[in-house]
Amino acid sequence: MGQELWNAVDAYVDGLLVAPDPALEDAARANVGFELPDIAVSPAQGKFLHLLARARGARTILEIGTFGGYSAIWLARALPEGGELVTVEYEESFARAAGEHLARAGVADRVRQLTGRALDVLPGLVGDPAAPFDLVFVDANKPDIPEYFDWALELTRPGSLIVVDNVVQGGAVADPDHPDRGVRGVRRFLERLADEPRVEATTLQTVGAKGHDGFTLALVTG
Ligand SMILES: C[S@@+](CC[C@H](N)C(=O)[O-])C[C@H]1O[C@@H](n2cnc3c(N)ncnc32)[C@H](O)[C@@H]1O
């Protein structure tokens, strides 16, 4: 009953609170063209990120992991006039698809797409006019999350938010002996976070159309 019930609740809530939007719906289907599972955030999660960015008054946002541009559209739409989203993607074909979706959504003018391996691209953002970023959304490969968090800290300032997706991994994160590299990456990140005096953080489990997973939210304090 779990997944069926979670889908029903997401469908009910999305029907009330997330307005239909053909450009977003196109981006959400990017996985179909690439014969991949549905790896974008859900509509409710996309709107949650959008509201976080607006509540923070974010003028510049960094996203690690663009895929088809679904979360990028939500984040870009939270920006004020003159704001910028910088989004990093490793796969050129995904970046191209995202570019089309961002254009269709009417936000291409405020999004800078960087293509390459994030750990190669991120050092180039030190001193970039968009840095320090007001919000960083980490949603790429899981084994490297601890290093992405270190870069997020480097590229933000006190008051910035860092959001990391998929930190519960269907509950596997609670298993200290889990063999999966992604799960181990998440555990390494959470343990690193516990010792990091420059942030206040929490992790929320979520259920919904994307199964059982969760977000970490960290506020940069120092
Ligand atoms: C979960 S998807 C991103 C979904 C997107 N944020 C959304 O919600 O619409 C993760 C993306 O990270 C990309 N990725 C994986 N490893 C990467 C790396 N080392 N550097 C940059 N991007 C990477 C993948 O190609 C994939 O497109």
CSV table of C-alpha atoms and ligand atoms in Angstrom, one decimal:
chain,number,residue,atom,x,y,z
A,1,MET,CA,0.0,0.0,0.0
A,2,GLY,CA,2.9,2.4,0.7
A,3,GLN,CA,3.9,3.6,-2.8
A,4,GLU,CA,0.3,3.5,-4.1
A,5,LEU,CA,-0.9,5.6,-1.1
A,6,TRP,CA,2.1,8.1,-1.5
A,7,ASN,CA,1.2,8.5,-5.2
A,8,ALA,CA,-2.4,9.1,-4.4
A,9,VAL,CA,-1.5,11.8,-1.8
A,10,ASP,CA,1.0,13.5,-4.1
A,11,ALA,CA,-1.6,13.5,-6.9
A,12,TYR,CA,-4.3,15.0,-4.6
A,13,VAL,CA,-1.9,17.7,-3.2
A,14,ASP,CA,-0.4,18.5,-6.5
A,15,GLY,CA,-3.9,18.9,-8.0
A,16,LEU,CA,-4.6,21.5,-5.4
A,17,LEU,CA,-1.3,23.3,-5.0
A,18,VAL,CA,0.8,22.9,-8.2
A,19,ALA,CA,-0.7,24.6,-11.2
A,20,PRO,CA,-0.5,22.6,-14.5
A,21,ASP,CA,2.4,23.9,-16.6
A,22,PRO,CA,3.2,22.3,-20.0
A,23,ALA,CA,6.8,23.5,-20.0
A,24,LEU,CA,7.5,21.9,-16.6
A,25,GLU,CA,5.6,18.7,-17.6
A,26,ASP,CA,7.8,18.4,-20.7
A,27,ALA,CA,11.0,18.7,-18.6
A,28,ALA,CA,9.6,16.1,-16.2
A,29,ARG,CA,9.3,13.6,-19.0
A,30,ALA,CA,13.0,14.0,-20.0
A,31,ASN,CA,13.8,10.6,-18.6
A,32,VAL,CA,11.5,8.9,-21.2
A,33,GLY,CA,13.6,10.2,-24.1
A,34,PHE,CA,16.7,8.8,-22.5
A,35,GLU,CA,15.1,5.6,-21.4
A,36,LEU,CA,16.0,6.3,-17.8
A,37,PRO,CA,14.0,6.1,-14.6
A,38,ASP,CA,12.2,9.2,-13.4
A,39,ILE,CA,15.1,10.9,-11.6
A,40,ALA,CA,13.9,14.5,-11.4
A,41,VAL,CA,12.4,15.9,-8.2
A,42,SER,CA,8.6,15.6,-8.0
A,43,PRO,CA,6.3,18.5,-8.6
A,44,ALA,CA,5.7,19.0,-4.8
A,45,GLN,CA,9.5,18.9,-4.2
A,46,GLY,CA,10.1,21.3,-7.1
A,47,LYS,CA,7.7,23.8,-5.7
A,48,PHE,CA,9.2,23.3,-2.2
A,49,LEU,CA,12.7,24.2,-3.7
A,50,HIS,CA,11.1,27.2,-5.4
A,51,LEU,CA,9.5,28.4,-2.2
A,52,LEU,CA,12.7,28.0,-0.2
A,53,ALA,CA,14.6,30.1,-2.8
A,54,ARG,CA,11.9,32.8,-2.6
A,55,ALA,CA,11.8,32.7,1.2
A,56,ARG,CA,15.5,33.1,1.2
A,57,GLY,CA,15.3,36.0,-1.3
A,58,ALA,CA,17.9,34.1,-3.4
A,59,ARG,CA,19.5,36.2,-6.2
A,60,THR,CA,22.0,33.6,-7.2
A,61,ILE,CA,21.5,29.8,-7.1
A,62,LEU,CA,23.9,26.9,-7.9
A,63,GLU,CA,22.5,23.6,-8.9
A,64,ILE,CA,24.7,20.5,-9.2
A,65,GLY,CA,22.9,17.9,-11.4
A,66,THR,CA,20.7,19.5,-14.1
A,67,PHE,CA,19.4,16.4,-15.9
A,68,GLY,CA,16.4,17.6,-18.0
A,69,GLY,CA,16.1,20.9,-16.3
A,70,TYR,CA,13.0,20.2,-14.2
A,71,SER,CA,14.3,21.5,-10.8
A,72,ALA,CA,16.2,24.2,-12.7
A,73,ILE,CA,13.0,25.6,-14.0
A,74,TRP,CA,11.4,25.7,-10.6
A,75,LEU,CA,14.6,27.4,-9.1
A,76,ALA,CA,15.0,29.8,-12.0
A,77,ARG,CA,11.4,30.9,-11.6
A,78,ALA,CA,12.1,31.9,-8.0
A,79,LEU,CA,14.8,34.4,-9.1
A,80,PRO,CA,14.2,38.2,-9.1
A,81,GLU,CA,15.0,40.4,-12.1
A,82,GLY,CA,18.8,40.2,-12.6
A,83,GLY,CA,19.1,36.9,-10.7
A,84,GLU,CA,21.0,33.9,-12.0
A,85,LEU,CA,20.9,30.1,-11.7
A,86,VAL,CA,24.1,28.3,-12.5
A,87,THR,CA,23.5,24.6,-13.2
A,88,VAL,CA,26.1,21.9,-13.7
A,89,GLU,CA,25.6,18.7,-15.7
A,90,TYR,CA,28.0,16.0,-16.8
A,91,GLU,CA,26.1,14.5,-19.7
A,92,GLU,CA,26.1,16.7,-22.8
A,93,SER,CA,22.9,15.1,-24.1
A,94,PHE,CA,21.1,15.9,-20.8
A,95,ALA,CA,22.4,19.4,-20.8
A,96,ARG,CA,21.1,19.9,-24.4
A,97,ALA,CA,17.7,18.6,-23.5
A,98,ALA,CA,17.7,20.9,-20.4
A,99,GLY,CA,18.6,23.9,-22.6
A,100,GLU,CA,15.5,23.2,-24.7
A,101,HIS,CA,13.3,22.8,-21.7
A,102,LEU,CA,14.6,26.0,-20.0
A,103,ALA,CA,14.0,27.9,-23.2
A,104,ARG,CA,10.5,26.6,-23.5
A,105,ALA,CA,9.8,27.6,-19.9
A,106,GLY,CA,11.0,31.1,-20.7
A,107,VAL,CA,13.9,31.2,-18.2
A,108,ALA,CA,16.9,30.5,-20.4
A,109,ASP,CA,18.0,34.2,-20.0
A,110,ARG,CA,18.6,33.7,-16.3
A,111,VAL,CA,20.2,30.3,-16.4
A,112,ARG,CA,23.9,29.6,-17.1
A,113,GLN,CA,24.5,25.9,-18.0
A,114,LEU,CA,28.0,24.5,-17.3
A,115,THR,CA,28.7,21.1,-18.8
A,116,GLY,CA,31.4,18.9,-17.2
A,117,ARG,CA,32.2,16.8,-14.2
A,118,ALA,CA,31.0,18.9,-11.3
A,119,LEU,CA,34.3,18.4,-9.3
A,120,ASP,CA,36.2,19.8,-12.3
A,121,VAL,CA,33.7,22.7,-12.9
A,122,LEU,CA,33.1,23.9,-9.3
A,123,PRO,CA,36.6,25.2,-8.7
A,124,GLY,CA,36.1,27.6,-11.6
A,125,LEU,CA,33.2,29.2,-9.8
A,126,VAL,CA,35.4,30.7,-7.1
A,127,GLY,CA,35.4,34.4,-7.7
A,128,ASP,CA,32.6,34.1,-10.2
A,129,PRO,CA,30.3,37.2,-10.2
A,130,ALA,CA,27.3,34.9,-9.2
A,131,ALA,CA,29.3,33.7,-6.1
A,132,PRO,CA,28.8,33.5,-3.2
A,133,PHE,CA,25.5,31.8,-4.0
A,134,ASP,CA,22.4,32.3,-1.8
A,135,LEU,CA,21.2,28.7,-2.3
A,136,VAL,CA,22.9,25.6,-3.5
A,137,PHE,CA,21.0,22.5,-4.6
A,138,VAL,CA,23.0,19.3,-4.7
A,139,ASP,CA,21.4,16.6,-6.8
A,140,ALA,CA,24.1,14.7,-8.8
A,141,ASN,CA,26.0,11.4,-8.2
A,142,LYS,CA,25.7,10.4,-4.6
A,143,PRO,CA,29.3,9.0,-3.8
A,144,ASP,CA,30.6,12.6,-4.3
A,145,ILE,CA,28.1,14.4,-2.1
A,146,PRO,CA,30.7,15.1,0.7
A,147,GLU,CA,32.9,16.9,-1.8
A,148,TYR,CA,29.9,18.7,-3.3
A,149,PHE,CA,29.1,19.9,0.2
A,150,ASP,CA,32.6,21.2,0.7
A,151,TRP,CA,32.4,23.1,-2.5
A,152,ALA,CA,28.9,24.4,-1.5
A,153,LEU,CA,30.4,25.8,1.7
A,154,GLU,CA,33.3,27.3,-0.3
A,155,LEU,CA,30.8,29.0,-2.7
A,156,THR,CA,28.3,30.4,-0.1
A,157,ARG,CA,28.3,32.8,2.8
A,158,PRO,CA,26.5,33.0,6.2
A,159,GLY,CA,22.8,33.1,5.5
A,160,SER,CA,23.0,30.9,2.4
A,161,LEU,CA,21.1,27.6,2.2
A,162,ILE,CA,22.4,24.3,1.1
A,163,VAL,CA,19.9,21.6,0.1
A,164,VAL,CA,21.0,18.0,-0.6
A,165,ASP,CA,18.6,15.6,-2.2
A,166,ASN,CA,18.3,11.8,-1.9
A,167,VAL,CA,19.9,11.5,1.5
A,168,VAL,CA,17.7,8.7,2.9
A,169,GLN,CA,18.0,6.2,0.0
A,170,GLY,CA,14.9,4.3,0.9
A,171,GLY,CA,16.1,4.0,4.4
A,172,ALA,CA,19.5,2.4,3.5
A,173,VAL,CA,21.3,5.4,5.0
A,174,ALA,CA,20.7,3.9,8.5
A,175,ASP,CA,22.7,0.8,7.6
A,176,PRO,CA,26.4,1.3,8.6
A,177,ASP,CA,27.5,-1.7,6.6
A,178,HIS,CA,25.6,-0.9,3.4
A,179,PRO,CA,27.8,-1.8,0.4
A,180,ASP,CA,26.4,0.8,-2.1
A,181,ARG,CA,28.8,3.7,-2.9
A,182,GLY,CA,26.0,6.2,-3.0
A,183,VAL,CA,24.7,5.2,0.4
A,184,ARG,CA,28.2,5.4,1.8
A,185,GLY,CA,28.6,8.8,0.2
A,186,VAL,CA,25.5,10.0,1.9
A,187,ARG,CA,26.6,8.6,5.3
A,188,ARG,CA,30.0,10.2,4.9
A,189,PHE,CA,28.3,13.5,4.1
A,190,LEU,CA,25.9,13.3,7.1
A,191,GLU,CA,28.8,12.5,9.5
A,192,ARG,CA,30.9,15.3,8.0
A,193,LEU,CA,27.9,17.6,8.6
A,194,ALA,CA,27.7,16.7,12.2
A,195,ASP,CA,31.2,17.9,12.8
A,196,GLU,CA,30.9,21.1,10.7
A,197,PRO,CA,30.7,24.2,12.9
A,198,ARG,CA,29.9,26.5,10.0
A,199,VAL,CA,26.3,25.2,9.4
A,200,GLU,CA,23.1,24.3,11.3
A,201,ALA,CA,21.5,21.4,9.5
A,202,THR,CA,18.7,18.8,9.6
A,203,THR,CA,17.5,16.0,7.5
A,204,LEU,CA,13.9,15.2,6.7
A,205,GLN,CA,12.6,11.9,5.4
A,206,THR,CA,10.1,12.2,2.6
A,207,VAL,CA,7.6,9.8,1.0
A,208,GLY,CA,5.8,10.6,-2.2
A,209,ALA,CA,5.7,9.9,-6.0
A,210,LYS,CA,9.5,9.4,-5.8
A,211,GLY,CA,9.4,6.8,-3.1
A,212,HIS,CA,11.0,7.0,0.4
A,213,ASP,CA,13.9,9.4,0.4
A,214,GLY,CA,14.8,12.8,2.0
A,215,PHE,CA,16.4,16.2,1.9
A,216,THR,CA,19.1,17.7,4.1
A,217,LEU,CA,18.8,21.4,4.7
A,218,ALA,CA,21.8,23.3,6.0
A,219,LEU,CA,21.9,27.0,6.9
A,220,VAL,CA,25.4,28.5,6.6
A,221,THR,CA,26.0,30.3,9.9
A,222,GLY,CA,29.7,31.0,9.8
B,1,LIG,C1,19.0,13.2,-10.1
B,1,LIG,S1,19.6,13.8,-11.6
B,1,LIG,C2,19.2,15.6,-11.5
B,1,LIG,C3,17.8,15.9,-11.5
B,1,LIG,C4,17.4,17.3,-11.5
B,1,LIG,N1,18.1,18.1,-10.4
B,1,LIG,C5,15.9,17.5,-11.4
B,1,LIG,O1,15.4,17.3,-10.3
B,1,LIG,O2,15.3,17.8,-12.4
B,1,LIG,C6,21.3,13.8,-11.4
B,1,LIG,C7,22.1,14.4,-12.6
B,1,LIG,O3,23.4,14.5,-12.2
B,1,LIG,C8,24.3,14.3,-13.3
B,1,LIG,N2,25.6,13.9,-12.8
B,1,LIG,C9,26.0,12.7,-12.3
B,1,LIG,N3,27.3,12.7,-12.0
B,1,LIG,C10,27.7,14.0,-12.3
B,1,LIG,C11,29.0,14.6,-12.1
B,1,LIG,N4,30.0,14.0,-11.6
B,1,LIG,N5,29.0,15.9,-12.5
B,1,LIG,C12,27.9,16.6,-12.9
B,1,LIG,N6,26.7,16.0,-13.1
B,1,LIG,C13,26.6,14.7,-12.8
B,1,LIG,C14,23.6,13.1,-14.0
B,1,LIG,O4,24.0,13.0,-15.3
B,1,LIG,C15,22.1,13.5,-13.8
B,1,LIG,O5,21.6,14.2,-14.9
